[in-house]
């Protein structure tokens, strides 16, 4: 995959929605009176 991809139109909206939903799924369990901790791990380097 290229370092940068420029998308337009409905493809761009669909990909943006997928990313927003991924983030929302990770964060929504932390909201409310029974909120839980969430750890997002991202490896850096080789």
Short mmCIF file of C-alpha atoms in Angstrom, two decimals:
data_model
loop_
_atom_site.label_atom_id
_atom_site.label_comp_id
_atom_site.label_asym_id
_atom_site.label_seq_id
_atom_site.Cartn_x
_atom_site.Cartn_y
_atom_site.Cartn_z
CA UNK A 1 0.00 0.00 0.00
CA UNK A 2 1.27 3.45 -0.87
CA UNK A 3 2.24 5.89 1.88
CA UNK A 4 -0.49 8.27 0.73
CA UNK A 5 -3.66 7.52 -1.15
CA UNK A 6 -6.02 10.25 -2.28
CA UNK A 7 -9.60 9.08 -2.69
CA UNK A 8 -12.67 10.92 -3.92
CA UNK A 9 -16.42 10.39 -4.03
CA UNK A 10 -18.32 7.52 -2.47
CA UNK A 11 -15.17 5.40 -2.10
CA UNK A 12 -13.64 8.07 0.13
CA UNK A 13 -16.81 8.31 2.24
CA UNK A 14 -17.01 4.53 2.62
CA UNK A 15 -13.40 4.26 3.76
CA UNK A 16 -13.81 7.18 6.17
CA UNK A 17 -16.94 5.59 7.66
CA UNK A 18 -15.11 2.28 8.13
CA UNK A 19 -12.32 4.05 10.06
CA UNK A 20 -14.75 6.03 12.21
CA UNK A 21 -16.70 2.88 13.06
CA UNK A 22 -13.48 1.05 14.01
CA UNK A 23 -12.54 3.84 16.39
CA UNK A 24 -16.07 4.09 17.80
CA UNK A 25 -16.16 0.34 18.50
CA UNK A 26 -12.94 0.65 20.53
CA UNK A 27 -14.07 3.70 22.50
CA UNK A 28 -17.76 3.02 23.16
CA UNK A 29 -17.03 0.39 25.84
CA UNK A 30 -15.33 3.10 27.92
CA UNK A 31 -18.49 5.22 28.13
CA UNK A 32 -21.19 4.95 30.77
CA UNK A 33 -21.25 3.84 34.41
CA UNK A 34 -19.64 0.46 33.64
CA UNK A 35 -16.85 1.88 31.51
CA UNK A 36 -13.90 -0.41 30.91
CA UNK A 37 -10.30 0.29 30.00
CA UNK A 38 -9.19 -0.06 26.39
CA UNK A 39 -5.61 -0.42 25.22
CA UNK A 40 -4.73 0.13 21.58
CA UNK A 41 -1.29 -1.21 20.72
CA UNK A 42 0.64 -0.17 17.66
CA UNK A 43 4.09 -1.57 16.95
CA UNK A 44 6.76 0.85 15.78
CA UNK A 45 9.95 -0.01 13.97
CA UNK A 46 11.00 -3.31 12.47
#
